[in-house]
Short mmCIF file of N, CA, C and O and ligand atoms in Angstrom, two decimals:
data_model
loop_
_atom_site.label_atom_id
_atom_site.label_comp_id
_atom_site.label_asym_id
_atom_site.label_seq_id
_atom_site.Cartn_x
_atom_site.Cartn_y
_atom_site.Cartn_z
N MET A 1061 33.53 22.71 7.58
CA MET A 1061 33.07 22.73 8.59
C MET A 1061 32.70 21.18 8.84
O MET A 1061 32.62 20.64 10.01
N LYS A 1062 32.86 20.69 7.64
CA LYS A 1062 32.32 18.68 7.36
C LYS A 1062 33.22 18.50 8.49
O LYS A 1062 33.25 17.43 9.18
N THR A 1063 34.96 18.78 7.88
CA THR A 1063 35.97 17.90 8.94
C THR A 1063 35.82 18.03 10.55
O THR A 1063 35.80 17.60 11.42
N LEU A 1064 34.69 19.12 11.15
CA LEU A 1064 35.01 19.44 12.55
C LEU A 1064 33.35 18.48 12.87
O LEU A 1064 33.91 18.30 14.02
N TYR A 1065 32.84 18.72 12.34
CA TYR A 1065 31.33 18.02 13.04
C TYR A 1065 31.41 16.39 12.76
O TYR A 1065 30.82 15.46 13.15
N LEU A 1066 31.80 15.94 11.24
CA LEU A 1066 31.79 14.32 11.45
C LEU A 1066 32.24 13.68 12.86
O LEU A 1066 31.79 13.16 12.88
N PRO A 1067 33.60 14.24 13.33
CA PRO A 1067 33.98 13.76 14.10
C PRO A 1067 33.09 13.33 15.30
O PRO A 1067 33.09 12.28 16.65
N ILE A 1068 32.38 14.51 15.92
CA ILE A 1068 31.46 14.51 16.73
C ILE A 1068 30.33 13.73 16.56
O ILE A 1068 29.86 13.31 17.76
N LEU A 1069 29.83 14.04 15.50
CA LEU A 1069 28.93 13.06 15.29
C LEU A 1069 28.95 11.35 15.86
O LEU A 1069 28.39 10.91 16.22
N ALA A 1070 30.40 10.96 15.10
CA ALA A 1070 30.90 9.67 15.13
C ALA A 1070 30.91 9.01 16.95
O ALA A 1070 29.82 8.44 17.36
N VAL A 1071 31.35 9.72 17.75
CA VAL A 1071 31.66 10.15 19.17
C VAL A 1071 30.35 9.60 19.67
O VAL A 1071 29.64 8.74 20.05
N ALA A 1072 29.22 10.62 19.16
CA ALA A 1072 27.89 10.57 19.85
C ALA A 1072 26.99 8.91 19.60
O ALA A 1072 26.23 8.93 20.63
N ALA A 1073 27.38 8.53 18.52
CA ALA A 1073 26.61 7.35 18.07
C ALA A 1073 27.00 6.42 18.76
O ALA A 1073 26.49 5.52 19.23
N LEU A 1074 28.48 6.41 18.78
CA LEU A 1074 28.64 5.14 19.48
C LEU A 1074 29.07 5.66 21.27
O LEU A 1074 28.47 4.76 21.81
N ALA A 1075 28.98 6.49 21.88
CA ALA A 1075 28.00 6.68 23.43
C ALA A 1075 27.13 6.34 23.16
O ALA A 1075 26.58 5.41 24.14
N SER A 1076 26.29 6.67 22.21
CA SER A 1076 24.52 6.42 22.06
C SER A 1076 24.14 4.67 22.39
O SER A 1076 23.67 3.82 22.93
N ALA A 1077 24.92 4.30 21.64
CA ALA A 1077 24.84 2.83 21.02
C ALA A 1077 25.30 1.92 22.35
O ALA A 1077 25.10 1.34 22.24
N ALA A 1078 26.31 2.58 23.25
CA ALA A 1078 27.06 1.81 24.32
C ALA A 1078 26.35 2.08 25.62
O ALA A 1078 26.36 1.03 26.39
N GLN A 1079 25.90 3.88 25.73
CA GLN A 1079 24.89 3.54 26.38
C GLN A 1079 23.20 3.24 26.70
O GLN A 1079 23.01 2.62 28.05
N ALA A 1080 22.65 2.90 25.66
CA ALA A 1080 21.54 2.19 25.51
C ALA A 1080 21.39 0.49 24.90
O ALA A 1080 21.22 0.53 23.84
N ALA A 1081 21.70 -0.55 25.98
CA ALA A 1081 21.44 -1.23 25.34
C ALA A 1081 19.69 -1.29 25.24
O ALA A 1081 19.14 -1.45 26.17
N PRO A 1082 19.40 -1.44 23.88
CA PRO A 1082 17.96 -1.65 23.49
C PRO A 1082 17.54 -2.74 23.67
O PRO A 1082 17.72 -4.09 23.80
N PRO A 1083 15.96 -2.43 24.38
CA PRO A 1083 15.60 -3.56 25.21
C PRO A 1083 14.89 -4.44 23.50
O PRO A 1083 14.66 -4.28 22.68
N ALA A 1084 14.89 -5.52 23.78
CA ALA A 1084 14.83 -6.68 23.14
C ALA A 1084 13.12 -6.08 22.22
O ALA A 1084 12.04 -6.05 22.58
N ARG A 1085 13.50 -5.44 20.81
CA ARG A 1085 12.28 -5.08 20.16
C ARG A 1085 11.41 -5.84 19.92
O ARG A 1085 11.85 -7.21 18.96
N VAL A 1086 9.94 -5.66 19.67
CA VAL A 1086 9.36 -6.62 19.10
C VAL A 1086 8.79 -6.60 17.62
O VAL A 1086 8.05 -4.95 17.93
N ALA A 1087 8.69 -6.80 16.87
CA ALA A 1087 8.35 -6.30 16.07
C ALA A 1087 6.83 -6.44 15.92
O ALA A 1087 5.97 -7.09 15.92
N PRO A 1088 6.08 -5.16 14.80
CA PRO A 1088 4.73 -5.00 15.88
C PRO A 1088 4.25 -6.12 14.33
O PRO A 1088 4.54 -6.00 13.01
N LYS A 1089 3.31 -6.49 15.24
CA LYS A 1089 2.58 -7.66 14.32
C LYS A 1089 1.05 -7.99 14.51
O LYS A 1089 0.74 -7.47 15.61
N VAL A 1090 -0.06 -8.32 13.66
CA VAL A 1090 -1.18 -7.90 14.24
C VAL A 1090 -1.93 -9.31 13.53
O VAL A 1090 -2.09 -9.60 12.57
N ALA A 1091 -2.18 -10.11 14.63
CA ALA A 1091 -2.86 -11.43 14.16
C ALA A 1091 -4.46 -11.35 14.17
O ALA A 1091 -5.04 -10.72 14.34
N VAL A 1092 -4.99 -12.09 12.76
CA VAL A 1092 -6.28 -12.05 12.43
C VAL A 1092 -7.44 -13.32 12.63
O VAL A 1092 -6.01 -13.85 11.99
N GLU A 1093 -7.83 -13.42 13.23
CA GLU A 1093 -7.92 -14.95 13.41
C GLU A 1093 -9.68 -14.54 13.60
O GLU A 1093 -10.79 -13.44 13.53
N GLY A 1094 -10.32 -16.11 13.22
CA GLY A 1094 -12.01 -15.99 13.18
C GLY A 1094 -12.47 -15.03 12.11
O GLY A 1094 -13.38 -14.68 11.93
N ALA A 1095 -12.15 -14.76 10.39
CA ALA A 1095 -12.83 -13.50 10.18
C ALA A 1095 -14.16 -14.35 9.27
O ALA A 1095 -14.29 -15.28 9.12
N TRP A 1096 -14.99 -13.69 8.99
CA TRP A 1096 -15.88 -14.17 8.14
C TRP A 1096 -16.94 -12.71 7.99
O TRP A 1096 -17.16 -12.01 8.97
N CYS A 1097 -17.94 -13.12 6.77
CA CYS A 1097 -18.34 -12.00 6.77
C CYS A 1097 -20.01 -12.50 6.28
O CYS A 1097 -20.25 -14.18 6.24
N ARG A 1098 -21.00 -11.65 6.73
CA ARG A 1098 -22.20 -12.07 6.58
C ARG A 1098 -23.14 -12.55 5.46
O ARG A 1098 -22.70 -11.52 4.50
N ALA A 1099 -23.77 -14.15 5.48
CA ALA A 1099 -24.59 -13.83 3.66
C ALA A 1099 -25.69 -12.47 4.05
O ALA A 1099 -26.38 -12.03 4.94
N ALA A 1100 -26.00 -11.96 2.44
CA ALA A 1100 -26.71 -11.24 2.78
C ALA A 1100 -27.23 -11.37 1.44
O ALA A 1100 -27.33 -12.28 0.60
N PRO A 1101 -28.66 -10.56 1.11
CA PRO A 1101 -29.67 -11.05 0.22
C PRO A 1101 -28.98 -10.57 -1.14
O PRO A 1101 -28.07 -9.35 -1.01
N LYS A 1102 -29.02 -11.32 -1.92
CA LYS A 1102 -28.89 -10.84 -3.54
C LYS A 1102 -29.43 -9.42 -3.93
O LYS A 1102 -30.21 -9.13 -3.48
N GLY A 1103 -28.34 -8.61 -4.38
CA GLY A 1103 -28.69 -6.88 -4.52
C GLY A 1103 -28.19 -5.62 -3.30
O GLY A 1103 -28.39 -5.42 -3.55
N ALA A 1104 -27.88 -6.55 -2.31
CA ALA A 1104 -27.73 -5.90 -0.68
C ALA A 1104 -26.43 -5.15 -1.11
O ALA A 1104 -25.93 -5.24 -1.53
N PRO A 1105 -27.09 -3.73 -0.65
CA PRO A 1105 -25.87 -2.73 -1.62
C PRO A 1105 -24.52 -2.84 0.02
O PRO A 1105 -23.87 -2.06 -0.57
N ALA A 1106 -24.75 -4.15 0.85
CA ALA A 1106 -23.09 -3.51 2.12
C ALA A 1106 -23.61 -5.24 2.70
O ALA A 1106 -24.85 -5.50 2.71
N GLY A 1107 -22.57 -5.12 3.03
CA GLY A 1107 -22.35 -6.39 3.75
C GLY A 1107 -21.45 -6.32 4.94
O GLY A 1107 -20.59 -5.28 5.22
N GLY A 1108 -21.65 -7.22 6.26
CA GLY A 1108 -20.83 -6.70 7.58
C GLY A 1108 -19.68 -7.97 7.27
O GLY A 1108 -19.72 -8.53 6.97
N CYS A 1109 -18.53 -7.65 7.51
CA CYS A 1109 -17.94 -8.76 7.67
C CYS A 1109 -16.93 -8.64 9.49
O CYS A 1109 -16.34 -7.81 9.79
N TYR A 1110 -16.45 -9.38 9.97
CA TYR A 1110 -15.81 -9.60 11.16
C TYR A 1110 -14.87 -10.88 11.66
O TYR A 1110 -14.57 -11.75 10.76
N LEU A 1111 -13.84 -10.25 12.46
CA LEU A 1111 -12.79 -11.30 12.22
C LEU A 1111 -12.32 -10.66 14.07
O LEU A 1111 -12.82 -9.34 14.75
N THR A 1112 -11.14 -11.23 13.97
CA THR A 1112 -10.81 -10.99 16.18
C THR A 1112 -9.43 -10.37 15.33
O THR A 1112 -8.90 -10.86 14.86
N LEU A 1113 -9.06 -9.25 16.17
CA LEU A 1113 -7.51 -8.54 15.94
C LEU A 1113 -6.35 -8.71 16.92
O LEU A 1113 -7.48 -8.47 18.34
N LYS A 1114 -5.40 -9.57 17.17
CA LYS A 1114 -4.80 -9.26 18.43
C LYS A 1114 -3.49 -8.72 18.07
O LYS A 1114 -2.44 -8.97 17.30
N ALA A 1115 -3.02 -7.70 18.16
CA ALA A 1115 -1.74 -6.72 18.60
C ALA A 1115 -0.70 -6.46 19.18
O ALA A 1115 -0.88 -6.83 20.58
N VAL A 1116 0.78 -7.06 18.57
CA VAL A 1116 1.74 -7.31 19.44
C VAL A 1116 1.66 -5.85 20.34
O VAL A 1116 2.32 -6.32 21.74
N VAL A 1117 2.32 -5.19 19.62
CA VAL A 1117 2.38 -3.63 20.32
C VAL A 1117 1.12 -2.69 19.95
O VAL A 1117 0.40 -3.20 18.67
N ALA A 1118 1.00 -1.73 20.77
CA ALA A 1118 -0.37 -0.97 20.35
C ALA A 1118 -0.01 -0.39 18.54
O ALA A 1118 1.03 -0.66 18.95
N ASP A 1119 -1.34 -1.00 18.05
CA ASP A 1119 -1.67 -0.23 16.80
C ASP A 1119 -3.07 0.56 16.48
O ASP A 1119 -3.27 0.27 17.62
N ARG A 1120 -3.17 0.38 15.52
CA ARG A 1120 -4.55 0.96 15.30
C ARG A 1120 -5.30 0.44 13.98
O ARG A 1120 -4.12 0.39 12.99
N LEU A 1121 -5.80 -0.15 13.51
CA LEU A 1121 -6.75 -1.22 12.62
C LEU A 1121 -6.52 0.84 11.51
O LEU A 1121 -7.76 1.15 12.03
N VAL A 1122 -6.07 0.95 9.95
CA VAL A 1122 -6.34 2.27 9.66
C VAL A 1122 -7.43 2.49 8.82
O VAL A 1122 -8.50 3.54 8.31
N SER A 1123 -7.20 0.92 7.53
CA SER A 1123 -8.43 1.14 6.44
C SER A 1123 -8.35 -0.58 6.35
O SER A 1123 -7.62 -1.16 6.93
N VAL A 1124 -9.44 -0.82 5.35
CA VAL A 1124 -9.70 -2.25 5.10
C VAL A 1124 -9.70 -2.02 3.06
O VAL A 1124 -10.37 -0.80 2.86
N GLU A 1125 -9.58 -2.65 2.38
CA GLU A 1125 -9.46 -2.72 1.53
C GLU A 1125 -9.95 -3.95 0.59
O GLU A 1125 -9.65 -5.24 1.33
N THR A 1126 -10.52 -4.04 -0.22
CA THR A 1126 -10.83 -5.27 -0.81
C THR A 1126 -11.67 -5.47 -2.53
O THR A 1126 -11.84 -4.10 -2.62
N PRO A 1127 -10.82 -5.91 -2.93
CA PRO A 1127 -11.58 -5.52 -4.45
C PRO A 1127 -12.86 -6.46 -5.03
O PRO A 1127 -13.63 -6.50 -6.12
N ALA A 1128 -13.72 -6.97 -3.40
CA ALA A 1128 -15.14 -7.51 -3.99
C ALA A 1128 -16.02 -6.84 -3.93
O ALA A 1128 -17.02 -7.21 -3.83
N ALA A 1129 -15.36 -5.77 -3.46
CA ALA A 1129 -16.50 -4.33 -3.25
C ALA A 1129 -16.36 -2.90 -3.49
O ALA A 1129 -14.91 -2.78 -3.79
N ALA A 1130 -17.02 -1.85 -3.61
CA ALA A 1130 -16.63 -0.41 -4.19
C ALA A 1130 -15.94 -0.34 -3.19
O ALA A 1130 -14.63 0.41 -3.78
N ARG A 1131 -15.92 -0.35 -1.86
CA ARG A 1131 -15.22 -0.21 -0.83
C ARG A 1131 -15.78 -0.35 0.07
O ARG A 1131 -16.61 -1.65 0.21
N ALA A 1132 -14.32 -0.13 1.14
CA ALA A 1132 -14.97 -1.21 2.80
C ALA A 1132 -14.17 -0.19 3.46
O ALA A 1132 -13.65 0.74 3.69
N GLU A 1133 -15.57 -0.20 4.87
CA GLU A 1133 -14.76 1.32 5.70
C GLU A 1133 -15.09 0.38 6.93
O GLU A 1133 -15.29 -0.96 7.66
N ILE A 1134 -14.29 0.68 8.36
CA ILE A 1134 -14.64 0.36 9.63
C ILE A 1134 -15.11 1.03 10.22
O ILE A 1134 -15.46 2.33 10.57
N HIS A 1135 -16.55 0.44 10.93
CA HIS A 1135 -17.62 0.93 11.64
C HIS A 1135 -17.75 0.58 13.26
O HIS A 1135 -17.61 -0.84 13.46
N THR A 1136 -18.51 1.62 13.81
CA THR A 1136 -19.39 1.01 15.33
C THR A 1136 -20.91 1.26 15.05
O THR A 1136 -21.46 1.72 13.85
N MET A 1137 -20.77 0.61 15.95
CA MET A 1137 -22.71 0.85 15.76
C MET A 1137 -23.13 0.88 17.76
O MET A 1137 -22.58 1.40 18.56
N SER A 1138 -23.55 2.18 17.44
CA SER A 1138 -23.95 2.61 18.98
C SER A 1138 -25.53 2.90 19.03
O SER A 1138 -26.40 3.43 17.68
N MET A 1139 -26.06 3.34 20.26
CA MET A 1139 -27.43 3.63 20.40
C MET A 1139 -28.28 4.79 20.25
O MET A 1139 -26.94 5.89 20.76
N ASP A 1140 -28.59 5.56 19.49
CA ASP A 1140 -29.37 6.68 19.56
C ASP A 1140 -30.63 7.04 19.27
O ASP A 1140 -30.77 6.57 18.49
N GLY A 1141 -31.20 7.79 20.32
CA GLY A 1141 -32.34 8.00 20.86
C GLY A 1141 -33.19 6.50 20.69
O GLY A 1141 -33.99 6.54 19.92
N GLY A 1142 -32.37 5.07 20.79
CA GLY A 1142 -33.16 4.15 21.12
C GLY A 1142 -33.04 3.61 19.32
O GLY A 1142 -33.50 2.35 19.04
N VAL A 1143 -32.48 4.40 18.36
CA VAL A 1143 -32.29 3.07 17.50
C VAL A 1143 -30.72 2.64 17.28
O VAL A 1143 -29.91 3.53 16.97
N MET A 1144 -30.50 1.91 16.58
CA MET A 1144 -28.98 1.54 16.59
C MET A 1144 -28.56 1.84 14.95
O MET A 1144 -29.43 1.82 14.15
N ARG A 1145 -27.50 2.37 15.79
CA ARG A 1145 -27.18 3.18 14.15
C ARG A 1145 -25.85 2.66 13.91
O ARG A 1145 -24.99 2.31 15.02
N MET A 1146 -25.35 2.88 12.75
CA MET A 1146 -23.58 2.66 12.54
C MET A 1146 -23.10 3.95 11.93
O MET A 1146 -23.57 4.63 11.00
N ARG A 1147 -22.24 3.86 12.50
CA ARG A 1147 -21.09 5.08 11.55
C ARG A 1147 -19.82 4.33 11.18
O ARG A 1147 -19.42 3.69 11.86
N LYS A 1148 -19.30 5.19 10.45
CA LYS A 1148 -17.96 4.90 9.65
C LYS A 1148 -16.56 4.99 10.97
O LYS A 1148 -16.56 6.66 11.77
N LEU A 1149 -16.01 5.00 11.58
CA LEU A 1149 -14.57 4.91 12.40
C LEU A 1149 -13.60 5.77 10.97
O LEU A 1149 -12.92 4.99 11.02
N SER A 1150 -13.42 6.68 11.13
CA SER A 1150 -12.96 7.67 10.59
C SER A 1150 -11.17 7.68 10.78
O SER A 1150 -10.41 8.08 10.14
N ASP A 1151 -10.99 7.24 12.01
CA ASP A 1151 -9.93 7.33 12.85
C ASP A 1151 -9.30 5.66 12.82
O ASP A 1151 -8.22 5.48 13.43
N GLY A 1152 -10.35 4.90 12.33
CA GLY A 1152 -9.60 3.36 12.32
C GLY A 1152 -10.23 3.09 14.32
O GLY A 1152 -10.83 3.75 14.29
N LEU A 1153 -9.22 2.07 14.68
CA LEU A 1153 -9.90 1.62 15.85
C LEU A 1153 -8.33 1.00 16.18
O LEU A 1153 -7.85 0.47 15.52
N ALA A 1154 -8.26 1.31 18.17
CA ALA A 1154 -7.23 1.33 18.35
C ALA A 1154 -7.30 -0.09 18.94
O ALA A 1154 -8.66 -0.46 19.02
N LEU A 1155 -5.92 -0.30 18.93
CA LEU A 1155 -5.69 -2.11 19.05
C LEU A 1155 -4.57 -2.36 20.03
O LEU A 1155 -3.52 -1.77 20.15
N PRO A 1156 -5.10 -2.10 21.05
CA PRO A 1156 -3.98 -2.35 21.97
C PRO A 1156 -3.26 -3.86 22.76
O PRO A 1156 -3.91 -4.61 21.64
N ALA A 1157 -2.21 -3.65 22.99
CA ALA A 1157 -1.13 -4.64 23.10
C ALA A 1157 -1.54 -5.97 23.52
O ALA A 1157 -2.10 -5.52 24.53
N GLY A 1158 -1.68 -6.56 22.79
CA GLY A 1158 -1.55 -8.08 23.55
C GLY A 1158 -2.95 -8.67 23.14
O GLY A 1158 -3.36 -9.47 24.57
N GLN A 1159 -4.17 -7.53 23.42
CA GLN A 1159 -5.50 -7.80 23.67
C GLN A 1159 -6.06 -7.97 22.36
O GLN A 1159 -6.38 -7.70 21.68
N PRO A 1160 -6.87 -9.02 22.44
CA PRO A 1160 -8.04 -9.53 21.74
C PRO A 1160 -8.93 -8.16 21.29
O PRO A 1160 -9.40 -7.84 22.16
N VAL A 1161 -9.07 -7.70 20.17
CA VAL A 1161 -10.69 -7.09 19.62
C VAL A 1161 -10.87 -7.86 19.07
O VAL A 1161 -10.79 -7.72 17.34
N ALA A 1162 -12.76 -7.77 19.17
CA ALA A 1162 -13.06 -8.65 18.18
C ALA A 1162 -14.12 -7.99 17.77
O ALA A 1162 -15.02 -7.07 18.47
N LEU A 1163 -14.53 -7.76 16.34
CA LEU A 1163 -15.55 -6.97 15.35
C LEU A 1163 -16.63 -8.17 15.07
O LEU A 1163 -16.07 -9.38 14.74
N LYS A 1164 -17.66 -7.85 15.79
CA LYS A 1164 -18.41 -8.39 15.93
C LYS A 1164 -20.10 -7.79 15.49
O LYS A 1164 -20.26 -6.83 15.65
N PRO A 1165 -20.79 -9.36 15.08
CA PRO A 1165 -22.56 -8.21 15.04
C PRO A 1165 -22.98 -7.43 16.00
O PRO A 1165 -22.43 -7.65 17.29
N GLY A 1166 -23.10 -6.03 15.79
CA GLY A 1166 -23.77 -5.27 17.01
C GLY A 1166 -22.55 -4.28 17.88
O GLY A 1166 -23.01 -3.97 18.40
N ALA A 1167 -21.36 -4.32 16.41
CA ALA A 1167 -19.95 -3.68 17.24
C ALA A 1167 -19.71 -3.43 16.31
O ALA A 1167 -20.07 -2.82 15.52
N GLU A 1168 -18.03 -3.05 16.76
CA GLU A 1168 -17.29 -2.45 15.63
C GLU A 1168 -17.40 -4.04 14.57
O GLU A 1168 -17.35 -4.96 14.98
N HIS A 1169 -17.46 -3.39 13.22
CA HIS A 1169 -17.67 -4.84 12.22
C HIS A 1169 -16.76 -3.66 10.91
O HIS A 1169 -16.65 -2.63 10.91
N LEU A 1170 -16.48 -4.40 9.70
CA LEU A 1170 -16.49 -4.32 8.87
C LEU A 1170 -16.99 -4.12 7.80
O LEU A 1170 -18.06 -5.21 7.92
N MET A 1171 -17.44 -2.86 7.06
CA MET A 1171 -18.84 -2.97 6.07
C MET A 1171 -17.88 -2.83 4.97
O MET A 1171 -17.17 -2.47 4.54
N VAL A 1172 -18.58 -4.02 3.86
CA VAL A 1172 -17.82 -3.73 2.54
C VAL A 1172 -19.24 -3.00 1.21
O VAL A 1172 -20.45 -3.95 1.95
N ILE A 1173 -19.51 -1.77 1.39
CA ILE A 1173 -19.99 -1.68 0.54
C ILE A 1173 -20.00 -0.95 -1.46
O ILE A 1173 -19.23 -1.18 -1.46
N GLY A 1174 -20.97 -1.65 -1.49
CA GLY A 1174 -21.31 -2.65 -3.00
C GLY A 1174 -20.81 -3.20 -3.59
O GLY A 1174 -19.82 -3.04 -4.72
N PRO A 1175 -20.65 -4.21 -3.01
CA PRO A 1175 -19.87 -5.43 -3.21
C PRO A 1175 -19.74 -5.73 -4.22
O PRO A 1175 -21.51 -5.53 -5.70
N LYS A 1176 -19.41 -6.65 -4.87
CA LYS A 1176 -18.86 -6.63 -6.95
C LYS A 1176 -19.75 -8.38 -6.49
O LYS A 1176 -19.80 -9.08 -7.87
N ILE A 1177 -19.14 -8.95 -5.54
CA ILE A 1177 -20.05 -10.57 -5.67
C ILE A 1177 -20.91 -10.39 -4.79
O ILE A 1177 -21.75 -9.70 -4.34
N ASP A 1178 -21.65 -11.58 -4.95
CA ASP A 1178 -22.38 -12.08 -4.46
C ASP A 1178 -22.51 -12.78 -2.49
O ASP A 1178 -21.55 -13.67 -2.99
N LEU A 1179 -22.84 -12.05 -1.79
CA LEU A 1179 -22.15 -12.14 -0.07
C LEU A 1179 -23.19 -13.88 -0.13
O LEU A 1179 -23.95 -13.25 0.72
N VAL A 1180 -23.00 -14.71 -0.79
CA VAL A 1180 -23.27 -16.02 -0.65
C VAL A 1180 -22.45 -17.41 0.06
O VAL A 1180 -21.10 -16.93 0.32
N VAL A 1181 -23.39 -17.92 0.96
CA VAL A 1181 -22.58 -19.14 1.48
C VAL A 1181 -21.77 -20.38 0.32
O VAL A 1181 -22.37 -19.84 -0.33
N GLY A 1182 -20.34 -20.13 0.74
CA GLY A 1182 -19.60 -20.93 -0.06
C GLY A 1182 -18.30 -19.58 -0.74
O GLY A 1182 -17.71 -20.02 -1.41
N ALA A 1183 -18.83 -18.57 -1.03
CA ALA A 1183 -18.22 -17.39 -1.14
C ALA A 1183 -17.28 -16.79 -0.61
O ALA A 1183 -17.60 -17.55 0.86
N SER A 1184 -16.27 -15.87 -0.89
CA SER A 1184 -15.62 -15.53 0.58
C SER A 1184 -15.42 -14.13 -0.53
O SER A 1184 -14.37 -13.74 -1.02
N VAL A 1185 -14.20 -13.42 1.11
CA VAL A 1185 -14.72 -12.02 0.41
C VAL A 1185 -12.74 -11.71 1.02
O VAL A 1185 -12.16 -11.93 1.85
N PRO A 1186 -12.15 -11.58 -0.36
CA PRO A 1186 -10.96 -11.19 0.12
C PRO A 1186 -10.64 -9.69 0.54
O PRO A 1186 -10.68 -8.46 0.04
N LEU A 1187 -9.84 -9.30 1.97
CA LEU A 1187 -9.28 -8.19 2.53
C LEU A 1187 -8.19 -8.15 2.76
O LEU A 1187 -7.44 -9.02 3.43
N THR A 1188 -7.95 -6.73 2.65
CA THR A 1188 -6.06 -6.68 3.24
C THR A 1188 -6.46 -5.23 4.53
O THR A 1188 -7.16 -4.36 4.20
N LEU A 1189 -6.20 -5.52 5.52
CA LEU A 1189 -6.24 -5.12 6.51
C LEU A 1189 -4.88 -4.41 6.76
O LEU A 1189 -4.36 -4.80 7.15
N ARG A 1190 -5.43 -3.01 6.71
CA ARG A 1190 -3.45 -2.12 7.29
C ARG A 1190 -3.90 -1.33 8.01
O ARG A 1190 -4.90 -0.97 9.05
N PHE A 1191 -2.46 -1.51 8.86
CA PHE A 1191 -2.38 -1.12 10.47
C PHE A 1191 -1.42 0.25 10.56
O PHE A 1191 -0.70 0.81 9.39
N GLU A 1192 -1.78 0.99 11.69
CA GLU A 1192 -0.52 2.43 11.35
C GLU A 1192 0.57 1.73 11.29
O GLU A 1192 1.59 2.38 10.61
N THR A 1193 1.18 0.82 12.80
CA THR A 1193 2.43 0.14 12.19
C THR A 1193 3.16 -1.31 11.90
O THR A 1193 3.95 -1.09 10.97
N ALA A 1194 1.92 -1.73 12.42
CA ALA A 1194 2.26 -3.54 12.07
C ALA A 1194 2.21 -3.58 10.40
O ALA A 1194 0.97 -2.74 9.60
N PRO A 1195 2.99 -4.30 9.30
CA PRO A 1195 2.57 -4.85 8.19
C PRO A 1195 0.84 -5.12 7.95
O PRO A 1195 0.49 -5.39 8.08
N PRO A 1196 0.58 -4.38 6.48
CA PRO A 1196 -0.34 -5.57 6.12
C PRO A 1196 -0.69 -7.00 6.41
O PRO A 1196 -0.25 -7.41 5.96
N VAL A 1197 -2.17 -6.56 6.81
CA VAL A 1197 -2.87 -8.58 7.15
C VAL A 1197 -3.85 -8.81 5.57
O VAL A 1197 -5.06 -8.05 5.29
N ALA A 1198 -3.25 -9.59 4.42
CA ALA A 1198 -4.03 -10.25 3.11
C ALA A 1198 -5.00 -11.50 3.66
O ALA A 1198 -4.37 -12.08 4.69
N ILE A 1199 -6.02 -11.38 3.80
CA ILE A 1199 -7.01 -12.94 4.20
C ILE A 1199 -8.15 -13.06 3.14
O ILE A 1199 -8.43 -12.20 2.32
N ASN A 1200 -8.85 -13.84 3.63
CA ASN A 1200 -9.88 -14.10 2.80
C ASN A 1200 -11.39 -14.95 3.87
O ASN A 1200 -10.85 -15.63 4.71
N ALA A 1201 -12.10 -14.18 4.08
CA ALA A 1201 -13.55 -14.35 4.96
C ALA A 1201 -14.38 -14.75 4.56
O ALA A 1201 -14.75 -14.45 3.51
N PRO A 1202 -14.73 -15.90 4.80
CA PRO A 1202 -15.58 -17.31 4.26
C PRO A 1202 -16.63 -16.16 4.20
O PRO A 1202 -17.41 -15.63 5.45
N VAL A 1203 -17.97 -16.46 3.52
CA VAL A 1203 -19.46 -15.94 3.68
C VAL A 1203 -20.11 -16.90 4.65
O VAL A 1203 -20.24 -18.09 3.85
N LYS A 1204 -20.72 -17.00 5.65
CA LYS A 1204 -21.22 -17.84 6.90
C LYS A 1204 -22.81 -16.54 6.60
O LYS A 1204 -22.79 -15.57 6.69
N ALA A 1205 -23.98 -18.10 6.66
CA ALA A 1205 -25.11 -17.40 7.18
C ALA A 1205 -25.49 -17.35 8.48
O ALA A 1205 -25.86 -18.50 9.40
N VAL A 1206 -25.10 -16.73 9.16
CA VAL A 1206 -25.38 -16.75 10.61
C VAL A 1206 -26.38 -15.65 10.56
O VAL A 1206 -25.84 -14.62 10.60
N GLY A 1207 -27.09 -15.69 11.79
CA GLY A 1207 -28.36 -14.99 11.84
C GLY A 1207 -27.45 -13.83 12.48
O GLY A 1207 -26.42 -14.07 13.51
N GLY A 1208 -28.76 -12.69 12.40
CA GLY A 1208 -28.00 -11.53 13.34
C GLY A 1208 -29.55 -10.64 14.02
O GLY A 1208 -30.46 -11.27 13.92
N LYS A 1209 -28.86 -10.12 15.36
CA LYS A 1209 -30.50 -9.52 15.20
C LYS A 1209 -30.21 -7.70 15.33
O LYS A 1209 -29.42 -7.46 14.59
CU1 LIG B 118 -21.59 -1.25 9.08
#
């Protein structure tokens, strides 16, 4: 059977290569800009980190890792009966192609839970962002004392 199938497969491969002049493939990549984490009181159980993501092709932020905290999560905030609540985005965050997605105070953000470092001005938080398609991006987010609502 091998001798029968091999030539057929070869011909099929040639045919599909010839007919589909492939469109210029854009390599999946996500640019990360303006990352920072908000300063928190010593011993705070968690802290927020913010940044802007821009994906070349549609992608999804699926997880965040940091050695500087017990764990990191992707959160969103929404009003619930007049109270702002945040919750974990278990499915991550969609990143439309070519469109900046800002994670900012009062909206989507990264939460570092159980920080192992003091979130004080001058410190920085190493974060590794993992995406569905694009390669992971490692950044150092400086801690800033920015007032929030
Ligand atoms: Cu949060």
